[in-house]
Amino acid sequence: MNQQQQPIMMEFLKVVFARLRAAFEAVVNPLKADPDSKSFRLSSPETHTTTIDGDVGWGHRPPVVLRCPRCGANIDQPGPRADIDCPRCVAEFSHEDFPELEVEYFVCPVCGNQMEHGQRHPQAFDVPEWATCHNCRYHWEFKHSY
């Protein structure tokens, strides 16, 4: 290759590389929870979903809003081990009282929207077993044996 052909070859390689990178990003970006994020995280295989992001296990349960049985106010519980204290009345509950309280909704830890939640085995478990955010497609799953 002579000196005259080298700049042309370099330009050609730059164009090829740019097109390969654009093709790669076109495939990967829809799989990211946040296209602006530099991290690439798919949901855990145990969630058995086609969601983008997710967690498994009670220790990773998303924040939840509960209904106070005394005054009817909403109570935020930021995590599964946090105490449950009503902001409007004197009601206080341990995190162990969670199954006896009414769940209003789960709060998506990714985008902050309300999540759909439910139970698959109500005869076996008295807590929600899954929650899905339809906005960002985050999914949480209670881990147990099937």
Coordinates of N, CA and C in Angstrom, one line a residue:
M1 N 0.9 -1.2 0.0 CA 0.0 0.0 0.0 C 0.9 1.2 0.0
N2 N 0.6 2.1 -0.9 CA 1.4 3.3 -1.0 C 0.9 4.4 -0.1
Q3 N 1.7 5.5 0.1 CA 1.3 6.6 1.0 C 0.0 7.3 0.6
Q4 N -0.3 7.3 -0.7 CA -1.5 7.9 -1.1 C -2.8 7.1 -0.7
Q5 N -2.7 5.8 -0.7 CA -3.8 4.9 -0.3 C -4.0 4.8 1.2
Q6 N -3.1 5.1 2.0 CA -3.2 5.0 3.5 C -4.3 5.9 4.0
P7 N -4.4 7.2 3.7 CA -5.5 8.0 4.3 C -6.9 7.5 3.8
I8 N -7.0 7.0 2.6 CA -8.3 6.5 2.1 C -8.6 5.2 2.9
M9 N -7.7 4.4 3.1 CA -8.0 3.1 3.9 C -8.3 3.5 5.4
M10 N -7.7 4.5 5.9 CA -8.0 4.9 7.3 C -9.4 5.4 7.4
E11 N -9.8 6.2 6.4 CA -11.2 6.8 6.4 C -12.2 5.6 6.2
F12 N -11.9 4.7 5.4 CA -12.8 3.5 5.2 C -12.9 2.7 6.5
L13 N -11.9 2.5 7.2 CA -11.9 1.8 8.4 C -12.7 2.5 9.5
K14 N -12.6 3.8 9.5 CA -13.4 4.7 10.5 C -14.9 4.6 10.2
V15 N -15.2 4.6 8.9 CA -16.7 4.4 8.5 C -17.2 3.1 8.9
V16 N -16.4 2.0 8.6 CA -16.8 0.7 9.0 C -17.0 0.5 10.5
F17 N -16.1 1.0 11.3 CA -16.2 1.0 12.7 C -17.4 1.8 13.2
A18 N -17.6 2.9 12.7 CA -18.8 3.8 13.1 C -20.1 3.0 12.8
R19 N -20.2 2.4 11.7 CA -21.4 1.6 11.3 C -21.6 0.4 12.2
L20 N -20.5 -0.3 12.5 CA -20.6 -1.4 13.4 C -21.1 -1.0 14.8
R21 N -20.5 0.1 15.3 CA -20.9 0.6 16.6 C -22.4 1.1 16.6
A22 N -22.8 1.7 15.6 CA -24.2 2.1 15.5 C -25.2 0.9 15.5
A23 N -24.8 -0.2 14.8 CA -25.6 -1.4 14.7 C -25.6 -2.0 16.1
F24 N -24.5 -2.1 16.8 CA -24.4 -2.7 18.1 C -25.3 -1.9 19.1
E25 N -25.2 -0.6 19.1 CA -26.0 0.3 20.0 C -27.5 0.1 19.6
A26 N -27.9 -0.1 18.4 CA -29.3 -0.2 18.0 C -29.8 -1.5 18.6
V27 N -29.0 -2.5 18.8 CA -29.4 -3.8 19.4 C -29.4 -3.7 20.9
V28 N -28.4 -3.1 21.5 CA -28.3 -3.1 22.9 C -29.1 -2.0 23.6
N29 N -29.3 -0.8 23.1 CA -30.0 0.3 23.7 C -31.4 -0.1 24.2
P30 N -32.2 -0.8 23.4 CA -33.6 -1.2 23.9 C -33.5 -2.1 25.1
L31 N -32.4 -2.8 25.3 CA -32.3 -3.7 26.4 C -31.9 -3.1 27.7
K32 N -31.5 -1.8 27.6 CA -31.0 -1.1 28.8 C -32.2 -0.6 29.6
A33 N -32.2 -0.6 30.9 CA -33.2 0.0 31.7 C -33.3 1.5 31.5
D34 N -32.2 2.1 31.3 CA -32.1 3.5 31.0 C -31.1 3.7 29.9
P35 N -31.5 4.1 28.7 CA -30.6 4.2 27.6 C -29.4 5.1 27.8
D36 N -29.6 6.1 28.7 CA -28.5 7.0 29.0 C -27.5 6.4 30.0
S37 N -27.9 5.3 30.7 CA -27.0 4.7 31.6 C -25.9 4.0 31.0
K38 N -24.7 3.9 31.6 CA -23.6 3.2 31.1 C -23.6 1.7 31.5
S39 N -24.5 1.4 32.4 CA -24.6 0.0 32.9 C -25.5 -0.8 32.0
F40 N -25.3 -2.1 31.9 CA -26.1 -3.0 31.1 C -26.6 -4.1 32.1
R41 N -27.8 -4.1 32.5 CA -28.3 -5.1 33.5 C -29.6 -5.7 33.1
L42 N -29.7 -6.9 32.8 CA -30.9 -7.6 32.5 C -31.5 -8.2 33.8
S43 N -32.8 -8.5 33.8 CA -33.4 -9.0 35.0 C -32.8 -10.4 35.3
S44 N -32.9 -10.8 36.5 CA -32.4 -12.1 37.0 C -33.2 -13.2 36.3
P45 N -32.5 -14.3 35.9 CA -33.1 -15.4 35.3 C -34.3 -16.0 36.1
E46 N -34.2 -15.9 37.4 CA -35.2 -16.5 38.3 C -36.6 -15.7 38.1
T47 N -36.6 -14.5 37.6 CA -37.9 -13.8 37.5 C -38.7 -14.4 36.3
H48 N -38.2 -15.1 35.4 CA -38.9 -15.7 34.3 C -39.8 -14.8 33.6
T49 N -39.2 -13.6 33.3 CA -40.0 -12.6 32.6 C -39.2 -12.0 31.4
T50 N -39.8 -11.2 30.6 CA -39.1 -10.5 29.5 C -38.8 -9.1 29.9
T51 N -38.7 -8.8 31.2 CA -38.4 -7.5 31.7 C -37.0 -7.1 31.5
I52 N -36.7 -5.8 31.6 CA -35.4 -5.3 31.4 C -34.6 -5.4 32.6
D53 N -35.1 -5.1 33.8 CA -34.4 -5.0 35.0 C -35.2 -5.8 36.1
G54 N -34.6 -6.3 37.1 CA -35.3 -7.0 38.1 C -34.5 -7.5 39.2
D55 N -35.2 -8.0 40.3 CA -34.6 -8.5 41.5 C -35.4 -9.7 41.9
V56 N -34.8 -10.5 42.7 CA -35.4 -11.7 43.3 C -35.1 -11.7 44.8
G57 N -36.1 -12.1 45.6 CA -35.9 -12.3 47.0 C -36.5 -11.2 47.8
W58 N -37.0 -11.6 49.0 CA -37.6 -10.7 49.9 C -36.7 -9.6 50.4
G59 N -35.4 -9.8 50.5 CA -34.5 -8.8 50.9 C -34.3 -7.7 49.8
H60 N -34.7 -8.0 48.6 CA -34.7 -7.0 47.5 C -36.0 -6.5 47.1
R61 N -37.0 -6.7 48.0 CA -38.4 -6.2 47.7 C -38.4 -4.7 47.6
P62 N -39.2 -4.3 46.6 CA -39.3 -2.8 46.4 C -40.0 -2.1 47.5
P63 N -39.9 -0.8 47.6 CA -40.7 0.0 48.6 C -42.2 -0.3 48.4
V64 N -42.9 -0.1 49.4 CA -44.4 -0.4 49.4 C -45.1 0.7 50.1
V65 N -46.4 0.9 49.7 CA -47.3 1.8 50.4 C -48.4 0.9 51.0
L66 N -48.6 1.0 52.3 CA -49.6 0.2 53.0 C -50.7 1.1 53.5
R67 N -51.8 0.5 53.8 CA -53.0 1.2 54.3 C -53.0 1.0 55.8
C68 N -53.0 2.2 56.6 CA -53.1 2.1 58.0 C -54.4 1.5 58.5
P69 N -54.4 0.5 59.3 CA -55.7 -0.1 59.7 C -56.5 0.8 60.7
R70 N -55.8 1.7 61.3 CA -56.4 2.6 62.3 C -57.1 3.8 61.7
C71 N -56.4 4.5 60.8 CA -56.9 5.8 60.3 C -57.1 5.8 58.8
G72 N -56.6 4.8 58.1 CA -56.8 4.7 56.7 C -55.7 5.5 55.8
A73 N -54.8 6.0 56.5 CA -53.7 6.8 55.8 C -52.7 5.9 55.1
N74 N -52.0 6.4 54.1 CA -51.0 5.6 53.5 C -49.7 5.7 54.3
I75 N -49.1 4.5 54.4 CA -47.8 4.4 55.2 C -46.8 3.9 54.2
D76 N -45.7 4.6 54.1 CA -44.5 4.2 53.3 C -43.6 3.3 54.0
Q77 N -43.3 2.1 53.4 CA -42.3 1.2 54.0 C -41.2 1.1 52.9
P78 N -40.1 1.8 53.2 CA -39.0 1.8 52.2 C -38.3 0.5 51.9
G79 N -38.4 -0.4 52.8 CA -37.7 -1.7 52.5 C -38.4 -2.8 53.4
P80 N -38.1 -4.1 53.1 CA -38.7 -5.2 53.8 C -38.4 -5.3 55.3
R81 N -37.4 -4.7 55.7 CA -37.0 -4.8 57.2 C -37.3 -3.5 57.9
A82 N -37.8 -2.5 57.3 CA -38.1 -1.2 57.9 C -39.4 -1.3 58.7
D83 N -39.4 -0.6 59.9 CA -40.6 -0.5 60.7 C -41.7 0.3 59.9
I84 N -42.9 0.0 60.3 CA -44.1 0.6 59.7 C -44.7 1.6 60.6
D85 N -44.5 2.9 60.4 CA -45.1 3.9 61.3 C -46.0 4.8 60.5
C86 N -47.2 4.9 61.0 CA -48.2 5.8 60.3 C -47.8 7.3 60.6
P87 N -47.8 8.0 59.5 CA -47.5 9.5 59.6 C -48.6 10.3 60.2
R88 N -49.8 9.7 60.2 CA -51.0 10.5 60.6 C -51.5 10.2 62.0
C89 N -51.4 9.0 62.4 CA -51.8 8.6 63.8 C -50.7 7.9 64.6
V90 N -51.0 7.3 65.7 CA -50.0 6.8 66.5 C -49.7 5.3 66.2
A91 N -50.2 4.8 65.2 CA -50.0 3.3 64.8 C -48.6 3.1 64.5
E92 N -48.0 2.0 65.1 CA -46.7 1.6 64.8 C -46.7 0.1 64.6
F93 N -46.0 -0.4 63.6 CA -46.0 -1.9 63.4 C -44.5 -2.3 63.1
S94 N -44.2 -3.5 63.5 CA -42.9 -4.1 63.1 C -43.0 -4.6 61.7
H95 N -41.8 -4.7 61.1 CA -41.8 -5.3 59.7 C -42.4 -6.7 59.7
E96 N -42.4 -7.4 60.8 CA -43.0 -8.7 60.8 C -44.6 -8.7 60.7
D97 N -45.2 -7.5 61.0 CA -46.6 -7.4 60.8 C -47.1 -7.1 59.4
F98 N -46.1 -7.1 58.5 CA -46.4 -6.8 57.1 C -47.6 -7.6 56.5
P99 N -47.6 -9.0 56.7 CA -48.7 -9.8 56.2 C -50.1 -9.4 56.6
E100 N -50.2 -8.8 57.8 CA -51.5 -8.5 58.3 C -52.0 -7.1 57.8
L101 N -51.1 -6.4 57.1 CA -51.5 -5.0 56.6 C -51.9 -5.1 55.1
E102 N -52.7 -4.1 54.7 CA -53.2 -4.1 53.4 C -52.2 -3.3 52.5
V103 N -51.8 -4.0 51.4 CA -50.8 -3.4 50.5 C -51.6 -2.5 49.5
E104 N -51.3 -1.2 49.4 CA -51.9 -0.4 48.4 C -51.2 -0.6 47.1
Y105 N -49.9 -0.4 47.1 CA -49.1 -0.6 45.9 C -47.7 -0.6 46.2
F106 N -46.9 -1.2 45.3 CA -45.4 -1.2 45.4 C -45.0 0.0 44.6
V107 N -43.8 0.5 45.0 CA -43.2 1.7 44.3 C -42.0 1.2 43.5
C108 N -41.9 1.4 42.2 CA -40.8 1.0 41.4 C -39.5 1.6 41.9
P109 N -38.5 0.8 42.2 CA -37.2 1.5 42.6 C -36.4 2.1 41.5
V110 N -36.8 1.8 40.2 CA -36.1 2.4 39.1 C -36.7 3.7 38.7
C111 N -38.1 3.8 38.5 CA -38.7 5.0 38.0 C -39.7 5.6 38.9
G112 N -40.0 5.0 40.0 CA -40.9 5.6 41.1 C -42.4 5.5 40.8
N113 N -42.8 4.8 39.7 CA -44.2 4.6 39.5 C -44.8 3.5 40.3
Q114 N -46.1 3.5 40.3 CA -46.8 2.4 41.0 C -46.6 1.1 40.2
M115 N -46.5 0.0 40.9 CA -46.3 -1.3 40.3 C -47.6 -2.2 40.4
E116 N -47.8 -3.0 39.5 CA -48.9 -4.0 39.6 C -48.3 -5.1 40.4
H117 N -49.1 -5.7 41.3 CA -48.5 -6.8 42.2 C -49.6 -7.9 42.4
G118 N -49.1 -9.0 42.8 CA -50.1 -10.1 43.1 C -49.5 -11.3 43.7
Q119 N -50.3 -12.4 43.9 CA -49.9 -13.6 44.5 C -50.2 -14.7 43.5
R120 N -49.3 -15.7 43.5 CA -49.5 -16.9 42.6 C -50.0 -18.0 43.5
H121 N -49.6 -18.0 44.8 CA -49.9 -19.1 45.7 C -50.6 -18.6 46.9
P122 N -51.8 -18.1 46.9 CA -52.4 -17.4 48.1 C -52.6 -18.4 49.2
Q123 N -52.7 -19.7 48.9 CA -52.9 -20.7 50.0 C -51.6 -20.9 50.8
A124 N -50.4 -20.7 50.1 CA -49.1 -21.0 50.7 C -48.5 -19.7 51.3
F125 N -48.7 -18.5 50.7 CA -48.0 -17.3 51.1 C -49.1 -16.2 51.4
D126 N -48.8 -15.5 52.4 CA -49.7 -14.4 52.8 C -49.1 -13.0 52.5
V127 N -48.2 -13.0 51.6 CA -47.5 -11.7 51.1 C -47.5 -11.7 49.6
P128 N -47.5 -10.6 48.9 CA -47.3 -10.5 47.5 C -46.1 -11.3 47.0
E129 N -46.2 -12.0 45.9 CA -45.1 -12.8 45.4 C -44.4 -12.2 44.2
W130 N -45.0 -11.1 43.6 CA -44.4 -10.5 42.5 C -44.9 -9.1 42.3
A131 N -44.1 -8.2 41.6 CA -44.6 -6.9 41.3 C -43.9 -6.5 40.0
T132 N -44.6 -5.8 39.1 CA -44.1 -5.4 37.8 C -44.4 -4.0 37.6
C133 N -43.5 -3.2 37.1 CA -43.7 -1.8 36.6 C -43.9 -1.9 35.1
H134 N -45.0 -1.4 34.7 CA -45.3 -1.3 33.3 C -44.7 -0.1 32.6
N135 N -44.2 0.8 33.4 CA -43.5 2.0 32.8 C -42.1 1.6 32.3
C136 N -41.3 1.1 33.2 CA -39.9 0.8 32.8 C -39.6 -0.7 32.7
R137 N -40.6 -1.5 33.0 CA -40.5 -3.0 32.9 C -39.6 -3.6 33.9
Y138 N -39.4 -3.0 35.1 CA -38.7 -3.6 36.2 C -39.7 -4.7 36.8
H139 N -39.1 -5.8 37.3 CA -39.9 -6.9 37.9 C -39.2 -7.4 39.1
W140 N -40.0 -7.6 40.2 CA -39.5 -8.2 41.4 C -40.3 -9.5 41.6
E141 N -39.5 -10.5 42.1 CA -40.1 -11.8 42.3 C -39.7 -12.3 43.7
F142 N -40.7 -12.8 44.4 CA -40.4 -13.5 45.7 C -39.8 -14.8 45.4
K143 N -38.7 -15.1 46.0 CA -38.0 -16.4 45.6 C -38.5 -17.5 46.5
H144 N -39.0 -18.5 45.9 CA -39.4 -19.7 46.6 C -39.4 -20.9 45.7
S145 N -39.5 -22.1 46.3 CA -39.5 -23.3 45.5 C -40.9 -23.5 44.9
Y146 N -40.9 -23.9 43.6 CA -42.2 -24.1 42.9 C -42.8 -25.5 43.2

